[in-house]
Coordinates of C-alpha atoms in Angstrom, one line a residue:
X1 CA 50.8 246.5 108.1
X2 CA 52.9 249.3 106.8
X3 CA 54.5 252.1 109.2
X4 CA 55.9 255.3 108.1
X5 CA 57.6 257.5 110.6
X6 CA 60.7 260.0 109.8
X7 CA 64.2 259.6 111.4
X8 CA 67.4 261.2 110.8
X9 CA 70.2 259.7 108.6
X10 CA 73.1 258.4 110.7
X11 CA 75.9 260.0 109.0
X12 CA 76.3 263.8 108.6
X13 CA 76.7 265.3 105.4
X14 CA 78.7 267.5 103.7
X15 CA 76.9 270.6 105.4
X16 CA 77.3 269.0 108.7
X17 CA 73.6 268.2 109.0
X18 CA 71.4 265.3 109.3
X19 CA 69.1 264.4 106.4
X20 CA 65.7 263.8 107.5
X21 CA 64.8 260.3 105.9
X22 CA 60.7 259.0 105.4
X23 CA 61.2 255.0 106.5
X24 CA 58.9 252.9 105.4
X25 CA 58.3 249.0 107.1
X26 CA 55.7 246.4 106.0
X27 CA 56.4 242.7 106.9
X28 CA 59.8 242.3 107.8
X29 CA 61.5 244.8 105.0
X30 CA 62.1 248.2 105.6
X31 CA 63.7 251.0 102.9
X32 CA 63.8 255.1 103.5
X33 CA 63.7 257.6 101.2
X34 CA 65.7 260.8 101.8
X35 CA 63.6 264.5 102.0
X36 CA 64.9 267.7 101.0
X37 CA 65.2 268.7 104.8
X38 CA 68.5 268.9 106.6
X39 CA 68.6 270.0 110.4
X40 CA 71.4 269.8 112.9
X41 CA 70.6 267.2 115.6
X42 CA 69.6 269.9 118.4
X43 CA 67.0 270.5 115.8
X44 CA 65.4 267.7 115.9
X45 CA 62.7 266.7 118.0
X46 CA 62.0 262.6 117.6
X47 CA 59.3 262.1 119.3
X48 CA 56.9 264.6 117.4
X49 CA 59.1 264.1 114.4
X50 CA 59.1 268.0 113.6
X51 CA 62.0 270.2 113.0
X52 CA 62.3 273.0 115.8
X53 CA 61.4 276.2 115.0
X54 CA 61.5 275.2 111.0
X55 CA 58.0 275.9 109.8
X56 CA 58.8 275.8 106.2
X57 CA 60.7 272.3 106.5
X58 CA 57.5 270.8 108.9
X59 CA 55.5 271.7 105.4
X60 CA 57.7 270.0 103.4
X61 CA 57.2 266.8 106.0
X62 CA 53.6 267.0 106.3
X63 CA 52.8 267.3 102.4
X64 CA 55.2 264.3 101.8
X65 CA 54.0 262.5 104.8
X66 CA 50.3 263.3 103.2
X67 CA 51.3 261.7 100.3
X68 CA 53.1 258.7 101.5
X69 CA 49.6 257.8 103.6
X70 CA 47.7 258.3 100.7
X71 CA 49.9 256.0 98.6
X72 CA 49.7 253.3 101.3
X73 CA 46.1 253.3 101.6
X74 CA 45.3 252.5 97.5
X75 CA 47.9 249.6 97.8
X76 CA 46.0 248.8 100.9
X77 CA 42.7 249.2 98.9
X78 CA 43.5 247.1 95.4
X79 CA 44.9 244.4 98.0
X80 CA 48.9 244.7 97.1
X81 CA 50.3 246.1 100.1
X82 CA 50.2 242.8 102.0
X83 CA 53.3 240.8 100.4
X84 CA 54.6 244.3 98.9
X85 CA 58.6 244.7 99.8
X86 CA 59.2 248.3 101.3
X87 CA 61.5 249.5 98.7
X88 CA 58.4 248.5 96.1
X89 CA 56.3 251.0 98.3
X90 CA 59.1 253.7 98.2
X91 CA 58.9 253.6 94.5
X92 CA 55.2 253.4 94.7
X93 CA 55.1 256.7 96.4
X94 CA 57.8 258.4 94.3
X95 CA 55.5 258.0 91.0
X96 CA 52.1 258.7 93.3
X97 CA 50.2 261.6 91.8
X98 CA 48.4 263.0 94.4
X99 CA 46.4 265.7 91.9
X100 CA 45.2 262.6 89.7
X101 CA 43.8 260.4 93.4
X102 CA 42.1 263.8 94.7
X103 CA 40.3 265.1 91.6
X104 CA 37.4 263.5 89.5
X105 CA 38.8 264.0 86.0
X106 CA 40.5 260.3 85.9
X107 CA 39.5 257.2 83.3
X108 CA 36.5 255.5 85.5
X109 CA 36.6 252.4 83.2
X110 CA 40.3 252.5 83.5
X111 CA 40.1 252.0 87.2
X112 CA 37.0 249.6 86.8
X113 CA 39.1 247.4 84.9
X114 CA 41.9 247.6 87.3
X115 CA 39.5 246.5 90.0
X116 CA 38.4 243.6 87.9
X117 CA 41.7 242.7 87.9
X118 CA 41.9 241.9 91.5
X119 CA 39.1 239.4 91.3
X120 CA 39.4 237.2 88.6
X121 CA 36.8 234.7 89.6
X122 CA 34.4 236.9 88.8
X123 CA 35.7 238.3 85.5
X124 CA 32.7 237.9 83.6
X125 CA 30.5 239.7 86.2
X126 CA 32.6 242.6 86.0
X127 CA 32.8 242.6 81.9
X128 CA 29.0 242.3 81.5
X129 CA 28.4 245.4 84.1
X130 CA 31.1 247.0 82.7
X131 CA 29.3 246.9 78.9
X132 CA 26.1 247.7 80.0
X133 CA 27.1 250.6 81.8
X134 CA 28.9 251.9 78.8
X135 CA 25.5 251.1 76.6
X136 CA 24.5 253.2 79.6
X137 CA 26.2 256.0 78.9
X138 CA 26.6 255.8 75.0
X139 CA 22.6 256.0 74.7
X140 CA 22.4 258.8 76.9
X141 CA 25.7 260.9 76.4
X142 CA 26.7 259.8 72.9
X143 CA 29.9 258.7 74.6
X144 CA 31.8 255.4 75.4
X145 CA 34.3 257.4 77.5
X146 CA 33.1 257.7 81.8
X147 CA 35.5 260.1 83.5
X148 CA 34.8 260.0 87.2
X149 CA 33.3 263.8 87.1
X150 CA 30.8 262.3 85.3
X151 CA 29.7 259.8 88.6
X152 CA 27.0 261.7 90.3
X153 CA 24.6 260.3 92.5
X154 CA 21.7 261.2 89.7
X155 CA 23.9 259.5 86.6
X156 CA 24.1 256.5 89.4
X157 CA 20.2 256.6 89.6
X158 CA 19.3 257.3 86.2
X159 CA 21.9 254.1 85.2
X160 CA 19.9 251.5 87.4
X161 CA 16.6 252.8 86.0
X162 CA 17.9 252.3 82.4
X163 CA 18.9 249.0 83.5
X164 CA 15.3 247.8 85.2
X165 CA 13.6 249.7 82.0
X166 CA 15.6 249.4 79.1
X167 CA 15.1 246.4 76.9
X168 CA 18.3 245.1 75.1
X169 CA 19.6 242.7 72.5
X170 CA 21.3 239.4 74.0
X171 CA 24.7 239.0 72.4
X172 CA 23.9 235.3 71.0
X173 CA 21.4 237.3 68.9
X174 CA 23.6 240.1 67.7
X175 CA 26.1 237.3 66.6
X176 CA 23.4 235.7 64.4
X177 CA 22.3 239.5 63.6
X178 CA 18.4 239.2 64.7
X179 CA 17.2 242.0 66.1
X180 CA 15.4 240.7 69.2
X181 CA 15.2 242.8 72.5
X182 CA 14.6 241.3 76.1
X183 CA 14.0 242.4 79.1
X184 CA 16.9 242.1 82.1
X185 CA 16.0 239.9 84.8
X186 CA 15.9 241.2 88.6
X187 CA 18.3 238.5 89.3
X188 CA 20.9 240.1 86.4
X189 CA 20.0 243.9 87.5
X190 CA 21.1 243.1 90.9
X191 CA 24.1 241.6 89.7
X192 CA 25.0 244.6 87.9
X193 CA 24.2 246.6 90.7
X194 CA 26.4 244.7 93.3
X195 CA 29.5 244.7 90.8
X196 CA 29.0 248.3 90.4
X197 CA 28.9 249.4 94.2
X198 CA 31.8 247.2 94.9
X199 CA 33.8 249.3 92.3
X200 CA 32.3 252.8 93.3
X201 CA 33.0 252.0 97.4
X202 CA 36.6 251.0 96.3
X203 CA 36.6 254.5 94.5
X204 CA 35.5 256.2 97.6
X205 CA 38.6 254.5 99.8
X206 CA 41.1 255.3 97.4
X207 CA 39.7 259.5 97.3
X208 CA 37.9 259.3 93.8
X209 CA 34.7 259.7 94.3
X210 CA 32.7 261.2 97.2
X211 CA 30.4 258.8 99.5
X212 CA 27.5 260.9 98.0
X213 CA 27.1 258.6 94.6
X214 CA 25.9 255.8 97.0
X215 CA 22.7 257.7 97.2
X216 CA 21.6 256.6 94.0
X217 CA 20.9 253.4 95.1
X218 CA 19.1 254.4 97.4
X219 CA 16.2 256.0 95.3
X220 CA 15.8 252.9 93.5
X221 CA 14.6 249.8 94.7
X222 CA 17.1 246.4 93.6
X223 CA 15.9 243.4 94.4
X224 CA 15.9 239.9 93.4
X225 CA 13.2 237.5 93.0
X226 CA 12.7 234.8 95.4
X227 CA 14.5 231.3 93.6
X228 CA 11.3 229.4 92.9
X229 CA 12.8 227.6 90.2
X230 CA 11.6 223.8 90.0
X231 CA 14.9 221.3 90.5
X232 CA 15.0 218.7 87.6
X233 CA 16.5 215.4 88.8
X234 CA 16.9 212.0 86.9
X235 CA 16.4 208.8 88.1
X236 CA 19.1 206.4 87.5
X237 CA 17.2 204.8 84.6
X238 CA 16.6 208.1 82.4
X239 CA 20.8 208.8 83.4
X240 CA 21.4 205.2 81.4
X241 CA 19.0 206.1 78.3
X242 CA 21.5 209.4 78.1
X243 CA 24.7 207.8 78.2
X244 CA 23.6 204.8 75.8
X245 CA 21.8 207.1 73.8
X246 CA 23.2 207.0 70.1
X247 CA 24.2 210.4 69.0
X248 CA 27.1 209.2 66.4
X249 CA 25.1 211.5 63.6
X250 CA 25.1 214.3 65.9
X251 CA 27.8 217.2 66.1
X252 CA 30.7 216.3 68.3
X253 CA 29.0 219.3 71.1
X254 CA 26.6 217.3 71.2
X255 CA 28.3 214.4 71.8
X256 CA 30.7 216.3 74.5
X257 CA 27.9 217.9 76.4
X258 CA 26.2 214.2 76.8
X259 CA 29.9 212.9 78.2
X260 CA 30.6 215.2 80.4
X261 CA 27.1 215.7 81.8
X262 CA 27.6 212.0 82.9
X263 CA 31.2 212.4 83.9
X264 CA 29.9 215.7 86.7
X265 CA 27.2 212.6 87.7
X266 CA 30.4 210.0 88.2
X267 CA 32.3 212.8 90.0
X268 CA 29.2 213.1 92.2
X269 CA 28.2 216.5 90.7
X270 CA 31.1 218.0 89.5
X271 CA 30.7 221.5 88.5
X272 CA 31.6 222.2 84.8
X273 CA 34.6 224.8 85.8
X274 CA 36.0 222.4 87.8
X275 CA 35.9 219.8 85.4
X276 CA 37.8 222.3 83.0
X277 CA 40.5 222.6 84.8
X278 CA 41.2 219.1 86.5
X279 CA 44.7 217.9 86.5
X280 CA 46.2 214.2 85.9
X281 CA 47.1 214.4 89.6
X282 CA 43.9 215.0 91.2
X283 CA 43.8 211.3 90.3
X284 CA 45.2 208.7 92.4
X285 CA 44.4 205.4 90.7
X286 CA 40.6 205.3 92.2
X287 CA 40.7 208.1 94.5
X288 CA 39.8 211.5 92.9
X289 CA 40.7 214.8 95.1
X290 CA 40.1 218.2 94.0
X291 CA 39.7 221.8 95.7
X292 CA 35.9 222.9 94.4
X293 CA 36.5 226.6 93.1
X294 CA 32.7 227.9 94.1
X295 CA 33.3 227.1 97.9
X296 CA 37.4 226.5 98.6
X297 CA 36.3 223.2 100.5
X298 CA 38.5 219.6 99.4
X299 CA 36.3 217.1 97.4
X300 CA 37.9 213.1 98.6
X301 CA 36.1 210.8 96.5
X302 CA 36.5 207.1 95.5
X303 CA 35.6 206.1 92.4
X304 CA 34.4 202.6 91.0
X305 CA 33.9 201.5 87.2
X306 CA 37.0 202.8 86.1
X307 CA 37.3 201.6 82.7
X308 CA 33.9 203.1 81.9
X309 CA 35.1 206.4 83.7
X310 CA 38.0 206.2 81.3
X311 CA 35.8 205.5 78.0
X312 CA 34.1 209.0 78.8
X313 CA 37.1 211.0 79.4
X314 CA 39.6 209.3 76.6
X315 CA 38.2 211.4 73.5
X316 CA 38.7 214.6 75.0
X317 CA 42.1 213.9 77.5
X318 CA 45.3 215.9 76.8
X319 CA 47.2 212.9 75.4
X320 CA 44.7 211.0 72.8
X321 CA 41.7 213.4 71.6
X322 CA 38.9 213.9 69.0
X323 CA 40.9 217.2 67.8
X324 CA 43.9 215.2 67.1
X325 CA 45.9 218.2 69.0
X326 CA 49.3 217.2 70.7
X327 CA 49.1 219.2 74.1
X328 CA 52.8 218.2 74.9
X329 CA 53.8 217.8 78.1
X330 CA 50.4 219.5 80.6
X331 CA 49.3 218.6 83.8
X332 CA 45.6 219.1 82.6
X333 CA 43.5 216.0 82.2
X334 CA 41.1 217.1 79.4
X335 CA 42.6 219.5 76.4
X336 CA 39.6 221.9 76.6
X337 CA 42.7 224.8 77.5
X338 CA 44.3 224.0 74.3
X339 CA 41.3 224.2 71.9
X340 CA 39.3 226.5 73.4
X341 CA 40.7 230.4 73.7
X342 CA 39.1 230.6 76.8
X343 CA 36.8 229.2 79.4
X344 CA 33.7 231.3 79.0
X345 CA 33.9 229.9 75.5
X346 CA 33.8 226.2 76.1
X347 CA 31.4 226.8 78.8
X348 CA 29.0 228.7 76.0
X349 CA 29.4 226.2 73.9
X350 CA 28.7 223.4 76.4
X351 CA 25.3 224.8 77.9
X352 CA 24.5 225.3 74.0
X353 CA 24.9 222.0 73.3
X354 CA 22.9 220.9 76.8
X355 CA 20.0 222.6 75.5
X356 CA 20.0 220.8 72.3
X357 CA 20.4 217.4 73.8
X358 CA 17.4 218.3 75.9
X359 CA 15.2 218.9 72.4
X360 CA 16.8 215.8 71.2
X361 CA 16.2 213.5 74.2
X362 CA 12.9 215.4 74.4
X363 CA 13.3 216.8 77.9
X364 CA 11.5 219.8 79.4
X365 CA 13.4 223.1 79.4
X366 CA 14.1 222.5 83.4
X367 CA 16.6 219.9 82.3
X368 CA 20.4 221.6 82.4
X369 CA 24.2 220.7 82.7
X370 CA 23.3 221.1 86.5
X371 CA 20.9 218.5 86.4
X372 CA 23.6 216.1 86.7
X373 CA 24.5 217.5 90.0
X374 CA 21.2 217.1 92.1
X375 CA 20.2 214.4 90.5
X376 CA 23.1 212.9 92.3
X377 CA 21.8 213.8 95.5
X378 CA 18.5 212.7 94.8
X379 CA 19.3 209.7 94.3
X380 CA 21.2 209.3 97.5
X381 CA 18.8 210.6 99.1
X382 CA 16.1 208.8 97.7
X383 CA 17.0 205.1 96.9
X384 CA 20.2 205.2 99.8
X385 CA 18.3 207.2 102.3
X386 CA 21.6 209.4 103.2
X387 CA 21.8 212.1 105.3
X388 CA 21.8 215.6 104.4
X389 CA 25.2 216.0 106.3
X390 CA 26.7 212.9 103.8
X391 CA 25.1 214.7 100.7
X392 CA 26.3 217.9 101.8
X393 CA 30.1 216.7 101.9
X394 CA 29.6 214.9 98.7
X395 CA 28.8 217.8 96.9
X396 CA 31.3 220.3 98.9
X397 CA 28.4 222.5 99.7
X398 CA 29.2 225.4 102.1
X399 CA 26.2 224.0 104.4
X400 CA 25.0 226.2 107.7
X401 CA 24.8 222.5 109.2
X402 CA 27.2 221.8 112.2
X403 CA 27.8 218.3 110.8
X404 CA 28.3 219.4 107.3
X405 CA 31.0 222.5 108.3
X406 CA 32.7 220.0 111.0
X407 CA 32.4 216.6 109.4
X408 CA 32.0 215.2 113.1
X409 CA 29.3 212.8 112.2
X410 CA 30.5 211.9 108.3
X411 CA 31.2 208.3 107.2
X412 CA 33.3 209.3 104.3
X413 CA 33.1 205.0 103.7
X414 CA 29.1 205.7 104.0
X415 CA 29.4 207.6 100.9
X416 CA 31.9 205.6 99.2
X417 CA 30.0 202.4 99.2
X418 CA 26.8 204.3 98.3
X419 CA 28.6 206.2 95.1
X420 CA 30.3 202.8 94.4
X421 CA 27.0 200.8 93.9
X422 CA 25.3 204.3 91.7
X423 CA 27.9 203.8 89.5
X424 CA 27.7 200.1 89.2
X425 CA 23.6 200.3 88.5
X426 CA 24.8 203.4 86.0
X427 CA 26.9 201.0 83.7
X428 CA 25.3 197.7 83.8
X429 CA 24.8 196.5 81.0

């Protein structure tokens, strides 16, 4: 935590004073930063930090003291203070524009992006929200530019009505040009929503905005429907109709999606962003290990059927694939980075292709990449009667259960043995 306090400089000057110096600590560095005051040492009162009897020079420490606080606490806020050097923060306060933190005429989609910034893992949340809140204010205001005047708690309301009222055109469509408007889901309005307070109560601790925009939200109602949605599993029969299903007069997408739906079932439900970015040494000849990205928790699993694993992965790995690109020397198992610009795109691309396999394998609209991924633990559950705690550390879930958080009752060779023998009844022949 950073500490500012003022002390005087050790030597005198040349006017045979003290210079009154701001110090600034955080961590274990510590800089200063000299102020225009200079006070002989009977002056000086430490404790209270003032000068004695110098009301104009107590100004000049209050306003830069003011300042300096203000600095400190939208470091704090953006989350950069932590492993920020002390001479960094000097800087930091130097260039600080108090006029720009304390009045509302700044960029608000400036600072929205900056915010996005800080959580990358949720990029794409923060870009759609962003874009519709500019649709927002382009259909109302003629204007794709938001200053933070403009953020009132009525233009907050009137936004979230336009988004529960306001039919739209889904980008897939505007790409093929078809005019075709839909209505936003409650699940996708309370998305939006949620990104958008987190950027308007970071606005509020940094001094942009007043707490009085919240109240926006609170004349509309945001709510999300209840998850009814059926779960589609596979048995392991239908799985080994998929993977011997012959697709060679299909696109390659097609192809891919089909591969690497069965690869997230050999990984015991591997999500797809995971899959993106696994490494060459995640892999220790059977043993696969691997930090899931949706819940932080480490995924230890042993794989059997090897040679078949390797089949799957082989036209698509960094070193030998269908693109015939030459990823040089990477630490990336597949070479999905190298071909596609980004991983929204492959991931587009993928659930495309999902949904035409489905059509082509004639399966019911419930069937998705996902599917993979429970019908995993349907089928432990089902044909190897395993627990829910063994499932739940299988899958790397972020379970409520005490076994499932502690692992105190997991047989990790339980799960083993039972993956070992799925995979087995998955490739016979």
């Amino acid at each position: 935590m950073a500490t500012l306090n003022y002390q005087l400089d050790r030597v005198k000057n040349k006017n045979s004073k003290y210079t009154v110096r701001l110090i600034v600590r955080n961590g274990t560095t510590q800089s200063s930063l000299a102020t225009p005051v200079e006070v002989l040492k009977s002056q000086w009162l430490s404790k209270p930090q003032r000068v004695k009897g110098g009301v104009r020079e107590n100004d000049l420490l209050d306003s830069l003291l003011e300042k300096a606080q203000a600095a400190v606490k939208v470091l704090r806020n953006s989350n950069r203070l932590q492993n920020m050097k002390a001479c960094a923060i000097i800087d930091f306060i130097k260039n600080f524009d108090t006029d720009v933190v304390g009045n509302s005429n700044g960029d608000f989609l400036e600072y929205w992006q900056s915010i996005a910034t800080l959580h990358p893992k949720s990029a794409t949340k923060y870009r759609y929200a962003l874009k519709s809140l500019v649709d927002f204010n382009i259909a109302t205001k003629g204007s794709d530019t938001i200053l933070f005047r403009d953020i009132t708690s009525e233009y907050i309301r009137t936004f979230l009505f336009y988004l529960k009222e306001t039919p739209y055109i889904p980008q897939h469509y505007q790409q093929k040009n078809i005019i075709k408007y839909k209505q936003r889901s409650s699940e996708t309005i309370a998305t939006y929503a949620a990104t958008l307070k987190a950027v308007l109560n970071c606005a509020i601790d940094d001094d942009k905005l007043s707490a009085n925009v919240m109240k926006g939200f609170r004349k509309v109602s945001i709510t999300r429907k209840s998850n009814n949605k059926k779960i589609y599993t596979l048995n392991l029969d239908e799985l080994r109709r998929i993977l011997n299903f012959d697709l060679s007069s299909y696109p390659l997408s097609i192809q891919m999606a089909r591969d690497l739906f069965i690869l997230s079932f050999c990984f015991q439900g591997m999500n797809l962003k995971d899959l993106y970015y696994l490494k060459t040494k995640n892999f220790h000849r059977e043993d696969l290990n691997y930090i899931r990205e949706k819940t932080g928790k480490e995924i230890c699993l042993t794989l059997s059927e090897m040679d078949s694993i390797r089949r799957l992965e082989k036209p698509y790995s960094c070193k030998s694939n269908v693109w015939g690109e030459d990823c040089g020397n990477t630490d990336f198992l597949f070479a999905f980075q190298y071909h596609y610009t980004s991983y929204d795109s492959f991931k587009g691309m993928i659930l495309k292709a999902v949904r035409k396999l489905r059509k082509i394998l004639n399966y019911p609209n419930d069937f998705s990449y996902y599917t993979a991924r429970d019908s995993w633990a349907t089928i432990c559950s089902v044909d190897y009667n395993l627990g829910q705690e063994h499932i739940d550390a299988g899958l790397g879930h972020s379970s409520k259960s005490l076994a499932a958080n502690h692992y105190i009752s997991i047989n990790r060779d339980k799960i083993a043995q039972t993956h070992a023998d799925i995979l087995k009844r998955l490739f016979q022949k």
